[in-house]
mmCIF file of C-alpha atoms in Angstrom:
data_model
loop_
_atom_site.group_PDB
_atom_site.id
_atom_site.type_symbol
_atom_site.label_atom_id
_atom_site.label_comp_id
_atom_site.label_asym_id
_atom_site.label_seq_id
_atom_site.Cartn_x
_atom_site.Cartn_y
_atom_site.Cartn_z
ATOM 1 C CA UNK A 1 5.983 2.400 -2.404
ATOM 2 C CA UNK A 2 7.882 5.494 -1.829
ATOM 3 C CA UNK A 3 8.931 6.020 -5.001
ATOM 4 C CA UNK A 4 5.177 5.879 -6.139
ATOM 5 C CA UNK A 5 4.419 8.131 -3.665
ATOM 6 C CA UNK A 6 6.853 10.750 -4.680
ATOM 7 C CA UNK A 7 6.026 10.507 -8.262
ATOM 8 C CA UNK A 8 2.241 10.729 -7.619
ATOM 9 C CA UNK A 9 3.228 14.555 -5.558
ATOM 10 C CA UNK A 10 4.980 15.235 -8.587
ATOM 11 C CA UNK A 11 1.857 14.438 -10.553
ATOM 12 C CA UNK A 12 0.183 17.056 -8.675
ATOM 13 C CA UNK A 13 -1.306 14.781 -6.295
ATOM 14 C CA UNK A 14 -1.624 15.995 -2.318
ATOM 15 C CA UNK A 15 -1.013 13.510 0.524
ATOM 16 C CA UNK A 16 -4.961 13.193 1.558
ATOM 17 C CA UNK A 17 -5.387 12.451 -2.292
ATOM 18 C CA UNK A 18 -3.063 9.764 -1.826
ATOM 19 C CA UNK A 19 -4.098 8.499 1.146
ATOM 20 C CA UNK A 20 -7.791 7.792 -0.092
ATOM 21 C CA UNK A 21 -6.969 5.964 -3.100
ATOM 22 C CA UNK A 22 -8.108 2.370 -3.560
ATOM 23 C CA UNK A 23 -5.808 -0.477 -4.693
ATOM 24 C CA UNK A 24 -7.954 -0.369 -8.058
ATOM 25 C CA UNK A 25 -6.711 3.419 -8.605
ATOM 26 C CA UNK A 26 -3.105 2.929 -8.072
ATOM 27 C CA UNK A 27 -2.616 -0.212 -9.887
ATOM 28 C CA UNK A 28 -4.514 1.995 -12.669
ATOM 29 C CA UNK A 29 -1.590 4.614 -12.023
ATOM 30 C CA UNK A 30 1.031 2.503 -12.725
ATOM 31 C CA UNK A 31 -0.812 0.917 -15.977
ATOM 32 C CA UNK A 32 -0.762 4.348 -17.182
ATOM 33 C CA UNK A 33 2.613 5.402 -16.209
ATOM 34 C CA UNK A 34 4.192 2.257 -17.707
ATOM 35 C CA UNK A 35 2.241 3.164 -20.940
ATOM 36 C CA UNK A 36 3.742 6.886 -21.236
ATOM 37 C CA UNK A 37 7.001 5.607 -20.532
ATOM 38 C CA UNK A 38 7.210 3.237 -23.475
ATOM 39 C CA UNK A 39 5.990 6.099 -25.890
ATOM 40 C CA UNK A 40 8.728 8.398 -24.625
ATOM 41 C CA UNK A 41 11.419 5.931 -25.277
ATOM 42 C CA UNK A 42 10.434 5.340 -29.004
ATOM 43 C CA UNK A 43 11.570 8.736 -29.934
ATOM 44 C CA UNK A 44 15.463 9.086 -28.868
ATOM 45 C CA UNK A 45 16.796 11.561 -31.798
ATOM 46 C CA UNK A 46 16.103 14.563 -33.054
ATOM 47 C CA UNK A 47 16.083 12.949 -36.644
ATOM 48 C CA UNK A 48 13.191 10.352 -35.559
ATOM 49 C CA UNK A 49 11.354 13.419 -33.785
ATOM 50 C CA UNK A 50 11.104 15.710 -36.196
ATOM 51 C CA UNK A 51 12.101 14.328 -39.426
ATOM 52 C CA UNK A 52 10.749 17.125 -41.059
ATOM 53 C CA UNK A 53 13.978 19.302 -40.081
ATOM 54 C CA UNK A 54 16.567 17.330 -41.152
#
């Protein structure tokens, strides 16, 4: 839960914000943080990235 917290204040979020979220918004959080993580992870090299370059 903490580490939630912290990465929702490093989303921009402020504590109140936080505080008067549902269940139904955080567990939409995570859905979305999970997805942006898997897209981040397909591109490791420069040569996948921009393939253009190389």
């Amino acid at each position: 839960m903490k580490e939630l917290i912290n990465s929702l204040i490093k989303s921009g979020y402020k504590l109140p914000e936080i505080y008067g979220m549902t269940l139904a918004d955080i567990d939409f959080l995570i859905e979305v943080s999970n997805v942006e993580e898997t897209k981040e992870e397909e591109l490791v090299t420069l040569d996948q990235a921009f393939p253009f370059l190389f």
